[in-house]
Amino acid sequence: MYRILQKRSLATGIHMYEISAPEIAAKALPGQFIILRVDEWGERIPLTIFDFDRKSGSIKIIFQEVGFTTKRLACLKQGDFITDIAGPLGMPSHIKKYGRVIAIGGGVGAAPIFPIVRALKEAGNEVISIIGAKSAETLILQDVMNNVSDRLIICTDDGSLGEKGFVTEVLQKQLTGEKPDLVMAIGPLPMMQAVSELTASFAVKTLVSLNPIMVDGTGMCGACRVKIGEETKFACVEGPEFDGHLVDWETLIRRSTMYAKEQELILGEKARSGGGCGCHS
Ligand SMILES: Cc1cc2nc3c(=O)[nH]c(=O)nc-3n(C[C@H](O)[C@H](O)[C@H](O)COP(=O)(O)OP(=O)(O)OC[C@H]3O[C@@H](n4cnc5c(N)ncnc54)[C@H](O)[C@@H]3O)c2cc1C
Ligand code: FES
C-alpha cells in the first residue's frame, strides 16, 4: 500500500500526488514511469514519474482526469492509500550532452518533460523549452519549467497566455533560426506526430515519449507494441522514448482508440450508479 503524502490541484482536472514509495524513489530516473492500481479491482494505468526524492523516499506523479481510472484516482485524498504501484518501469531518457536542445511539453506532457529538461540542463545542454496548453487555465508547471530551462516559451491555443497558437508554430520559428541538435517532445500523439513531421523536414534529430495502451508494463502482454521503422518494439521495456522520425504514427493512433467504446461505457455506467468514477463521493 502506498500512502499519498500530499495532493495538489494544478489546474481543472490536473492533479499532483506525492506518494511514499521508497523502493521506487531509490531507483527512478528521468523518463521512467509507474503502473498503478487504485484498488484491488482497479485496472492498471501507466503514469510518468514527474519527480523523486531519494532521501525522503517519495515520488511525485501528475495526471489528468480523462476517464474512469484517472477520475477514480482523483477521488483519493491526502493520507489515503493506493493499493499497488509497480516501478520504476521503462528505459530512462537518453541523457547526454547534445548541445542545443528544444524540449516540448504539450498539455499534461509538461509533466513528463520536466525531469528530462532538468537532467539535460545538468548534462550541460542549452535547453529551450516550449510548453503549450489550450488556455491559461490549463497551462501547468510554468515556474518549475522556467527554473530548469535557459529559455521558456509559452503558447496557448486561444492566446490567453504567451504566444497564440500550437507548439508546432512556435517550434517552426525556432527551427528557422539557429538549428538545434535535438528536439524532444512529449504530449498527445497527434502533437508528437506533427512535431516529428516538422523536424524531419529540417533534418533535426527528434525523440518522443510514446504513450500506447499498456497493461503489464513488463514486456509480456504485447499491448504496447509499436512499429519503429521496420521493427516491432514493446514501448514498456524498450521505450517509451523513440526516434520520432521512425514511428508508425497511423497505426499507433488507431490502436490507442481501440477501446474507446468500452471506456465510454464504463464511465456512463458508473455515472448512472453514483459519481462519475463510481466512488459516490
Ligand atoms: C508510459 C506512459 C506514461 C504516461 N504518463 C502520464 C502522465 O504522467 N500523466 C497523465 O495524465 N497521463 C499519462 N499517461 C496516460 C495515462 O496512462 C492515461 O491517461 C490513463 O491510462 C487513462 O486511463 P482512464 O481509465 O482514466 O481513461 P480511459 O477512458 O480508460 O482512457 C482514456 C485514454 O487514455 C489512454 N489509456 C487508457 N488506458 C490506458 C492504459 N492502460 N495505458 C495507456 N494508455 C491508456 C487511451 O489512449 C484512452 O483513449 C501515460 C501513458 C503512458 C503509456
Ligand atoms: S504493456 Fe504489456 S508488453 Fe508492454
mmCIF file of C-alpha atoms and ligand atoms in Angstrom:
data_model
loop_
_atom_site.group_PDB
_atom_site.id
_atom_site.type_symbol
_atom_site.label_atom_id
_atom_site.label_comp_id
_atom_site.label_asym_id
_atom_site.label_seq_id
_atom_site.Cartn_x
_atom_site.Cartn_y
_atom_site.Cartn_z
ATOM 1 C CA MET A 1 0.000 0.000 0.000
ATOM 2 C CA TYR A 2 1.335 3.432 -0.970
ATOM 3 C CA ARG A 3 0.343 6.481 1.076
ATOM 4 C CA ILE A 4 -0.489 9.816 -0.572
ATOM 5 C CA LEU A 5 1.620 12.326 1.371
ATOM 6 C CA GLN A 6 0.391 15.376 -0.491
ATOM 7 C CA LYS A 7 -2.329 16.162 -3.017
ATOM 8 C CA ARG A 8 -2.302 19.388 -5.025
ATOM 9 C CA SER A 9 -4.535 20.615 -7.821
ATOM 10 C CA LEU A 10 -2.525 22.220 -10.657
ATOM 11 C CA ALA A 11 -5.456 23.112 -12.947
ATOM 12 C CA THR A 12 -9.007 21.922 -13.500
ATOM 13 C CA GLY A 13 -8.799 18.118 -13.683
ATOM 14 C CA ILE A 14 -4.991 18.007 -13.324
ATOM 15 C CA HIS A 15 -3.522 16.823 -10.017
ATOM 16 C CA MET A 16 -0.135 16.240 -8.437
ATOM 17 C CA TYR A 17 0.323 13.496 -5.836
ATOM 18 C CA GLU A 18 3.393 12.978 -3.712
ATOM 19 C CA ILE A 19 3.442 9.314 -2.717
ATOM 20 C CA SER A 20 5.571 7.401 -0.240
ATOM 21 C CA ALA A 21 7.372 4.769 -2.335
ATOM 22 C CA PRO A 22 10.976 4.372 -1.079
ATOM 23 C CA GLU A 23 11.953 1.420 -3.320
ATOM 24 C CA ILE A 24 10.788 3.245 -6.445
ATOM 25 C CA ALA A 25 12.332 6.595 -5.414
ATOM 26 C CA ALA A 26 15.671 4.854 -4.812
ATOM 27 C CA LYS A 27 15.940 3.701 -8.441
ATOM 28 C CA ALA A 28 13.876 6.157 -10.515
ATOM 29 C CA LEU A 29 15.494 8.018 -13.416
ATOM 30 C CA PRO A 30 14.113 10.715 -15.761
ATOM 31 C CA GLY A 31 11.804 9.254 -18.424
ATOM 32 C CA GLN A 32 10.635 6.273 -16.358
ATOM 33 C CA PHE A 33 7.095 5.550 -15.268
ATOM 34 C CA ILE A 34 4.995 3.543 -12.842
ATOM 35 C CA ILE A 35 1.924 1.375 -13.336
ATOM 36 C CA LEU A 36 -0.616 1.674 -10.534
ATOM 37 C CA ARG A 37 -3.897 0.135 -9.453
ATOM 38 C CA VAL A 38 -6.076 2.428 -7.380
ATOM 39 C CA ASP A 39 -7.654 -0.524 -5.536
ATOM 40 C CA GLU A 40 -7.740 -4.298 -5.833
ATOM 41 C CA TRP A 41 -10.456 -4.213 -8.519
ATOM 42 C CA GLY A 42 -8.754 -1.420 -10.442
ATOM 43 C CA GLU A 43 -7.257 -1.534 -13.943
ATOM 44 C CA ARG A 44 -3.538 -0.907 -14.305
ATOM 45 C CA ILE A 45 -2.616 2.516 -15.709
ATOM 46 C CA PRO A 46 0.838 3.943 -16.541
ATOM 47 C CA LEU A 47 1.878 7.387 -15.267
ATOM 48 C CA THR A 48 5.265 9.078 -15.595
ATOM 49 C CA ILE A 49 7.387 9.721 -12.509
ATOM 50 C CA PHE A 50 7.359 13.523 -12.507
ATOM 51 C CA ASP A 51 9.871 13.785 -9.680
ATOM 52 C CA PHE A 52 11.506 11.664 -6.997
ATOM 53 C CA ASP A 53 13.262 12.311 -3.700
ATOM 54 C CA ARG A 54 15.618 9.510 -2.723
ATOM 55 C CA LYS A 55 16.161 10.961 0.796
ATOM 56 C CA SER A 56 12.507 11.163 1.796
ATOM 57 C CA GLY A 57 11.611 8.073 -0.277
ATOM 58 C CA SER A 58 8.806 9.762 -2.186
ATOM 59 C CA ILE A 59 7.802 10.111 -5.825
ATOM 60 C CA LYS A 60 5.507 12.638 -7.493
ATOM 61 C CA ILE A 61 3.039 11.988 -10.298
ATOM 62 C CA ILE A 62 0.943 14.442 -12.275
ATOM 63 C CA PHE A 63 -2.164 13.171 -14.013
ATOM 64 C CA GLN A 64 -5.129 14.466 -15.933
ATOM 65 C CA GLU A 65 -8.633 13.131 -15.399
ATOM 66 C CA VAL A 66 -9.553 11.649 -18.782
ATOM 67 C CA GLY A 67 -11.534 8.504 -17.979
ATOM 68 C CA PHE A 68 -12.694 6.088 -15.320
ATOM 69 C CA THR A 69 -9.400 5.235 -13.581
ATOM 70 C CA THR A 70 -7.899 8.722 -13.568
ATOM 71 C CA LYS A 71 -11.221 10.073 -12.202
ATOM 72 C CA ARG A 72 -11.185 7.388 -9.536
ATOM 73 C CA LEU A 73 -7.570 8.223 -8.669
ATOM 74 C CA ALA A 74 -8.550 11.903 -8.373
ATOM 75 C CA CYS A 75 -11.134 10.956 -5.712
ATOM 76 C CA LEU A 76 -8.386 9.929 -3.294
ATOM 77 C CA LYS A 77 -7.370 12.368 -0.592
ATOM 78 C CA GLN A 78 -4.145 13.183 1.213
ATOM 79 C CA GLY A 79 -3.478 10.307 3.653
ATOM 80 C CA ASP A 80 -5.321 7.735 1.505
ATOM 81 C CA PHE A 81 -3.534 4.695 0.067
ATOM 82 C CA ILE A 82 -3.020 3.446 -3.495
ATOM 83 C CA THR A 83 -3.205 -0.370 -3.491
ATOM 84 C CA ASP A 84 -0.222 -1.118 -5.685
ATOM 85 C CA ILE A 85 2.434 0.580 -7.731
ATOM 86 C CA ALA A 86 4.976 -1.161 -9.963
ATOM 87 C CA GLY A 87 8.105 0.705 -10.971
ATOM 88 C CA PRO A 88 10.280 2.310 -11.993
ATOM 89 C CA LEU A 89 9.426 0.920 -15.444
ATOM 90 C CA GLY A 90 10.756 1.607 -18.935
ATOM 91 C CA MET A 91 14.159 2.728 -20.167
ATOM 92 C CA PRO A 92 15.408 6.014 -18.736
ATOM 93 C CA SER A 93 15.603 9.007 -21.065
ATOM 94 C CA HIS A 94 18.712 9.322 -23.288
ATOM 95 C CA ILE A 95 20.538 11.999 -21.296
ATOM 96 C CA LYS A 96 23.882 13.252 -22.637
ATOM 97 C CA LYS A 97 25.431 16.436 -23.964
ATOM 98 C CA TYR A 98 23.786 17.137 -27.329
ATOM 99 C CA GLY A 99 24.414 20.893 -27.438
ATOM 100 C CA ARG A 100 21.302 22.940 -28.179
ATOM 101 C CA VAL A 101 18.051 21.186 -27.273
ATOM 102 C CA ILE A 102 14.435 22.229 -27.800
ATOM 103 C CA ALA A 103 12.118 20.438 -25.350
ATOM 104 C CA ILE A 104 8.367 20.499 -25.942
ATOM 105 C CA GLY A 105 5.605 19.599 -23.486
ATOM 106 C CA GLY A 106 2.046 19.684 -24.803
ATOM 107 C CA GLY A 107 -0.799 19.775 -22.232
ATOM 108 C CA VAL A 108 -0.091 17.369 -19.371
ATOM 109 C CA GLY A 109 3.072 16.424 -21.355
ATOM 110 C CA ALA A 110 4.732 19.314 -19.488
ATOM 111 C CA ALA A 111 4.904 16.929 -16.507
ATOM 112 C CA PRO A 112 6.972 14.114 -18.085
ATOM 113 C CA ILE A 113 9.214 16.583 -19.959
ATOM 114 C CA PHE A 114 10.212 18.381 -16.721
ATOM 115 C CA PRO A 115 12.628 15.763 -15.238
ATOM 116 C CA ILE A 116 14.156 15.266 -18.701
ATOM 117 C CA VAL A 117 14.744 19.007 -19.180
ATOM 118 C CA ARG A 118 16.302 19.222 -15.725
ATOM 119 C CA ALA A 119 18.644 16.294 -16.480
ATOM 120 C CA LEU A 120 19.539 17.656 -19.956
ATOM 121 C CA LYS A 121 20.416 21.002 -18.389
ATOM 122 C CA GLU A 122 22.526 19.289 -15.703
ATOM 123 C CA ALA A 123 24.347 17.408 -18.513
ATOM 124 C CA GLY A 124 25.494 20.765 -19.907
ATOM 125 C CA ASN A 125 22.975 21.349 -22.703
ATOM 126 C CA GLU A 126 21.421 24.675 -23.645
ATOM 127 C CA VAL A 127 17.704 23.953 -23.274
ATOM 128 C CA ILE A 128 14.905 25.976 -24.810
ATOM 129 C CA SER A 129 11.570 24.712 -23.525
ATOM 130 C CA ILE A 130 8.185 25.190 -25.158
ATOM 131 C CA ILE A 131 5.056 24.346 -23.168
ATOM 132 C CA GLY A 132 1.615 24.645 -24.674
ATOM 133 C CA ALA A 133 -1.968 24.293 -23.493
ATOM 134 C CA LYS A 134 -5.492 25.069 -24.688
ATOM 135 C CA SER A 135 -5.696 28.170 -22.455
ATOM 136 C CA ALA A 136 -4.034 29.914 -19.491
ATOM 137 C CA GLU A 137 -6.279 27.972 -17.061
ATOM 138 C CA THR A 138 -4.953 24.617 -18.260
ATOM 139 C CA LEU A 139 -1.260 25.518 -18.532
ATOM 140 C CA ILE A 140 0.810 23.787 -15.842
ATOM 141 C CA LEU A 141 4.343 23.941 -14.408
ATOM 142 C CA GLN A 142 5.286 27.350 -15.807
ATOM 143 C CA ASP A 143 7.511 28.213 -12.802
ATOM 144 C CA VAL A 144 9.377 24.907 -12.462
ATOM 145 C CA MET A 145 9.975 24.697 -16.223
ATOM 146 C CA ASN A 146 11.295 28.260 -16.185
ATOM 147 C CA ASN A 147 13.733 27.323 -13.396
ATOM 148 C CA VAL A 148 15.329 24.435 -15.322
ATOM 149 C CA SER A 149 15.366 25.950 -18.841
ATOM 150 C CA ASP A 150 17.666 28.524 -20.434
ATOM 151 C CA ARG A 151 14.559 29.974 -22.051
ATOM 152 C CA LEU A 152 10.879 29.094 -21.683
ATOM 153 C CA ILE A 153 8.350 29.847 -24.416
ATOM 154 C CA ILE A 154 4.670 29.518 -23.537
ATOM 155 C CA CYS A 155 1.874 29.192 -26.031
ATOM 156 C CA THR A 156 -1.876 28.697 -25.769
ATOM 157 C CA ASP A 157 -4.377 27.766 -28.469
ATOM 158 C CA ASP A 158 -6.594 30.756 -27.591
ATOM 159 C CA GLY A 159 -3.756 33.234 -26.945
ATOM 160 C CA SER A 160 -4.818 33.772 -23.302
ATOM 161 C CA LEU A 161 -1.174 33.344 -22.209
ATOM 162 C CA GLY A 162 2.090 33.579 -24.151
ATOM 163 C CA GLU A 163 2.080 33.209 -27.931
ATOM 164 C CA LYS A 164 -1.201 32.322 -29.657
ATOM 165 C CA GLY A 165 -1.061 29.014 -31.485
ATOM 166 C CA PHE A 166 0.185 25.443 -31.320
ATOM 167 C CA VAL A 167 3.609 24.324 -30.098
ATOM 168 C CA THR A 168 4.473 23.378 -33.686
ATOM 169 C CA GLU A 169 4.062 27.011 -34.816
ATOM 170 C CA VAL A 170 6.471 28.167 -32.089
ATOM 171 C CA LEU A 171 8.843 25.305 -32.967
ATOM 172 C CA GLN A 172 8.817 26.246 -36.665
ATOM 173 C CA LYS A 173 10.040 29.763 -35.815
ATOM 174 C CA GLN A 174 12.828 28.277 -33.669
ATOM 175 C CA LEU A 175 13.866 25.837 -36.409
ATOM 176 C CA THR A 176 14.275 28.605 -38.946
ATOM 177 C CA GLY A 177 16.786 30.283 -36.583
ATOM 178 C CA GLU A 178 19.824 28.540 -35.110
ATOM 179 C CA LYS A 179 19.460 24.798 -35.773
ATOM 180 C CA PRO A 180 19.066 22.693 -32.594
ATOM 181 C CA ASP A 181 20.955 19.414 -32.102
ATOM 182 C CA LEU A 182 17.910 17.671 -30.646
ATOM 183 C CA VAL A 183 14.176 18.146 -30.304
ATOM 184 C CA MET A 184 12.460 16.236 -27.518
ATOM 185 C CA ALA A 185 8.647 16.193 -27.481
ATOM 186 C CA ILE A 186 6.035 14.757 -25.127
ATOM 187 C CA GLY A 187 2.287 15.252 -25.410
ATOM 188 C CA PRO A 188 -0.762 13.910 -27.231
ATOM 189 C CA LEU A 189 0.076 11.528 -30.112
ATOM 190 C CA PRO A 190 -1.081 13.934 -32.890
ATOM 191 C CA MET A 191 1.139 16.648 -31.405
ATOM 192 C CA MET A 192 4.203 14.385 -31.316
ATOM 193 C CA GLN A 193 3.449 13.279 -34.885
ATOM 194 C CA ALA A 194 3.197 16.909 -36.069
ATOM 195 C CA VAL A 195 6.466 17.802 -34.302
ATOM 196 C CA SER A 196 8.229 14.795 -35.855
ATOM 197 C CA GLU A 197 6.991 15.634 -39.372
ATOM 198 C CA LEU A 198 8.154 19.220 -38.967
ATOM 199 C CA THR A 199 11.621 18.354 -37.633
ATOM 200 C CA ALA A 200 12.066 15.708 -40.363
ATOM 201 C CA SER A 201 11.842 18.498 -42.945
ATOM 202 C CA PHE A 202 14.648 20.337 -41.088
ATOM 203 C CA ALA A 203 16.661 17.096 -40.554
ATOM 204 C CA VAL A 204 16.772 17.584 -36.776
ATOM 205 C CA LYS A 205 17.080 14.501 -34.549
ATOM 206 C CA THR A 206 13.830 14.074 -32.606
ATOM 207 C CA LEU A 207 12.936 11.939 -29.614
ATOM 208 C CA VAL A 208 9.356 11.375 -28.491
ATOM 209 C CA SER A 209 7.965 9.551 -25.446
ATOM 210 C CA LEU A 210 5.169 7.276 -26.631
ATOM 211 C CA ASN A 211 2.043 6.542 -24.608
ATOM 212 C CA PRO A 212 0.396 3.460 -26.144
ATOM 213 C CA ILE A 213 -2.034 1.360 -24.108
ATOM 214 C CA MET A 214 -0.064 -0.621 -21.517
ATOM 215 C CA VAL A 215 -1.213 -3.464 -19.306
ATOM 216 C CA ASP A 216 1.571 -5.396 -17.553
ATOM 217 C CA GLY A 217 4.447 -2.996 -18.286
ATOM 218 C CA THR A 218 6.976 -5.838 -18.299
ATOM 219 C CA GLY A 219 7.074 -6.888 -21.971
ATOM 220 C CA MET A 220 4.738 -9.891 -21.684
ATOM 221 C CA CYS A 221 1.251 -8.887 -22.880
ATOM 222 C CA GLY A 222 2.181 -7.101 -26.120
ATOM 223 C CA ALA A 223 -0.458 -4.363 -25.633
ATOM 224 C CA CYS A 224 2.108 -1.592 -26.008
ATOM 225 C CA ARG A 225 3.693 -2.790 -29.267
ATOM 226 C CA VAL A 226 4.655 -0.033 -31.659
ATOM 227 C CA LYS A 227 6.234 -0.087 -35.083
ATOM 228 C CA ILE A 228 9.554 1.771 -35.194
ATOM 229 C CA GLY A 229 10.981 1.675 -38.718
ATOM 230 C CA GLU A 230 10.889 -1.977 -39.780
ATOM 231 C CA GLU A 231 10.902 -3.285 -36.204
ATOM 232 C CA THR A 232 8.162 -4.015 -33.674
ATOM 233 C CA LYS A 233 9.090 -2.722 -30.227
ATOM 234 C CA PHE A 234 7.429 -3.011 -26.827
ATOM 235 C CA ALA A 235 7.225 0.555 -25.512
ATOM 236 C CA CYS A 236 7.087 -0.533 -21.860
ATOM 237 C CA VAL A 237 10.506 -2.204 -21.867
ATOM 238 C CA GLU A 238 12.257 -0.837 -24.979
ATOM 239 C CA GLY A 239 10.796 2.689 -24.670
ATOM 240 C CA PRO A 240 8.827 4.781 -24.055
ATOM 241 C CA GLU A 241 11.368 7.056 -25.805
ATOM 242 C CA PHE A 242 11.878 6.500 -29.556
ATOM 243 C CA ASP A 243 13.094 8.288 -32.675
ATOM 244 C CA GLY A 244 10.031 10.292 -33.766
ATOM 245 C CA HIS A 245 11.021 10.041 -37.441
ATOM 246 C CA LEU A 246 10.721 6.233 -37.358
ATOM 247 C CA VAL A 247 7.376 5.879 -35.525
ATOM 248 C CA ASP A 248 4.420 4.432 -37.486
ATOM 249 C CA TRP A 249 2.033 7.127 -36.223
ATOM 250 C CA GLU A 250 -1.022 5.993 -38.155
ATOM 251 C CA THR A 251 -1.079 2.511 -36.569
ATOM 252 C CA LEU A 252 -0.241 3.851 -33.131
ATOM 253 C CA ILE A 253 -3.050 6.442 -33.177
ATOM 254 C CA ARG A 254 -5.546 3.841 -34.488
ATOM 255 C CA ARG A 255 -4.572 1.332 -31.778
ATOM 256 C CA SER A 256 -4.799 3.932 -28.989
ATOM 257 C CA THR A 257 -8.544 4.361 -29.595
ATOM 258 C CA MET A 258 -9.391 0.636 -29.908
ATOM 259 C CA TYR A 259 -11.179 0.514 -26.511
ATOM 260 C CA ALA A 260 -12.945 3.882 -26.857
ATOM 261 C CA LYS A 261 -16.444 2.303 -26.749
ATOM 262 C CA GLU A 262 -15.665 0.275 -23.606
ATOM 263 C CA GLN A 263 -14.108 3.353 -21.961
ATOM 264 C CA GLU A 264 -17.255 5.414 -22.646
ATOM 265 C CA LEU A 265 -19.476 2.582 -21.486
ATOM 266 C CA ILE A 266 -17.828 2.205 -18.090
ATOM 267 C CA LEU A 267 -17.913 5.953 -17.439
ATOM 268 C CA GLY A 268 -21.627 6.057 -18.362
ATOM 269 C CA GLU A 269 -22.442 3.035 -16.163
ATOM 270 C CA LYS A 270 -20.583 4.440 -13.170
ATOM 271 C CA ALA A 271 -22.192 7.860 -13.619
ATOM 272 C CA ARG A 272 -25.649 6.226 -13.555
ATOM 273 C CA SER A 273 -24.780 4.286 -10.404
ATOM 274 C CA GLY A 274 -23.355 7.269 -8.463
ATOM 275 C CA GLY A 275 -20.334 9.513 -9.050
ATOM 276 C CA GLY A 276 -18.548 9.724 -12.416
ATOM 277 C CA CYS A 277 -15.892 7.365 -11.073
ATOM 278 C CA GLY A 278 -18.229 5.092 -9.137
ATOM 279 C CA CYS A 279 -16.867 6.110 -5.727
ATOM 280 C CA HIS A 280 -20.057 8.052 -4.781
ATOM 281 C CA SER A 281 -18.011 10.886 -3.259
HETATM 282 C C1 LIG B 1 4.382 5.493 -20.443
HETATM 283 C C2 LIG B 1 3.137 6.322 -20.208
HETATM 284 C C3 LIG B 1 3.232 7.410 -19.354
HETATM 285 C C4 LIG B 1 2.091 8.181 -19.100
HETATM 286 N N1 LIG B 1 2.224 9.245 -18.270
HETATM 287 C C5 LIG B 1 1.144 10.004 -17.983
HETATM 288 C C6 LIG B 1 1.256 11.106 -17.047
HETATM 289 O O1 LIG B 1 2.318 11.379 -16.482
HETATM 290 N N2 LIG B 1 0.134 11.831 -16.799
HETATM 291 C C7 LIG B 1 -1.073 11.541 -17.391
HETATM 292 O O2 LIG B 1 -2.047 12.249 -17.127
HETATM 293 N N3 LIG B 1 -1.195 10.520 -18.276
HETATM 294 C C8 LIG B 1 -0.131 9.732 -18.569
HETATM 295 N N4 LIG B 1 -0.271 8.654 -19.424
HETATM 296 C C9 LIG B 1 -1.608 8.348 -19.966
HETATM 297 C C10 LIG B 1 -2.448 7.619 -18.917
HETATM 298 O O3 LIG B 1 -1.916 6.310 -18.724
HETATM 299 C C11 LIG B 1 -3.918 7.510 -19.382
HETATM 300 O O4 LIG B 1 -4.461 8.814 -19.398
HETATM 301 C C12 LIG B 1 -4.755 6.636 -18.456
HETATM 302 O O5 LIG B 1 -4.381 5.285 -18.592
HETATM 303 C C13 LIG B 1 -6.236 6.799 -18.787
HETATM 304 O O6 LIG B 1 -6.997 5.860 -18.063
HETATM 305 P P1 LIG B 1 -8.529 6.158 -17.747
HETATM 306 O O7 LIG B 1 -9.167 4.890 -17.268
HETATM 307 O O8 LIG B 1 -8.688 7.330 -16.843
HETATM 308 O O9 LIG B 1 -9.138 6.603 -19.113
HETATM 309 P P2 LIG B 1 -9.792 5.733 -20.283
HETATM 310 O O10 LIG B 1 -11.146 6.280 -20.551
HETATM 311 O O11 LIG B 1 -9.643 4.282 -19.987
HETATM 312 O O12 LIG B 1 -8.862 6.098 -21.479
HETATM 313 C C14 LIG B 1 -8.647 7.408 -21.963
HETATM 314 C C15 LIG B 1 -7.449 7.352 -22.927
HETATM 315 O O13 LIG B 1 -6.286 7.035 -22.140
HETATM 316 C C16 LIG B 1 -5.482 6.047 -22.806
HETATM 317 N N5 LIG B 1 -5.392 4.826 -21.972
HETATM 318 C C17 LIG B 1 -6.377 4.129 -21.381
HETATM 319 N N6 LIG B 1 -5.914 3.062 -20.705
HETATM 320 C C18 LIG B 1 -4.575 3.078 -20.874
HETATM 321 C C19 LIG B 1 -3.506 2.233 -20.435
HETATM 322 N N7 LIG B 1 -3.699 1.157 -19.683
HETATM 323 N N8 LIG B 1 -2.258 2.542 -20.868
HETATM 324 C C20 LIG B 1 -2.013 3.651 -21.600
HETATM 325 N N9 LIG B 1 -2.969 4.474 -22.035
HETATM 326 C C21 LIG B 1 -4.235 4.198 -21.682
HETATM 327 C C22 LIG B 1 -6.142 5.751 -24.113
HETATM 328 O O14 LIG B 1 -5.496 6.489 -25.129
HETATM 329 C C23 LIG B 1 -7.564 6.230 -23.967
HETATM 330 O O15 LIG B 1 -8.085 6.675 -25.167
HETATM 331 C C24 LIG B 1 0.845 7.861 -19.711
HETATM 332 C C25 LIG B 1 0.773 6.774 -20.584
HETATM 333 C C26 LIG B 1 1.899 6.009 -20.828
HETATM 334 C C27 LIG B 1 1.826 4.817 -21.731
HETATM 335 S S1 FES B 2 2.499 -3.325 -21.582
HETATM 336 FE FE1 FES B 2 2.486 -5.459 -21.894
HETATM 337 S S2 FES B 2 4.184 -5.787 -23.205
HETATM 338 FE FE2 FES B 2 4.261 -3.672 -22.769
#
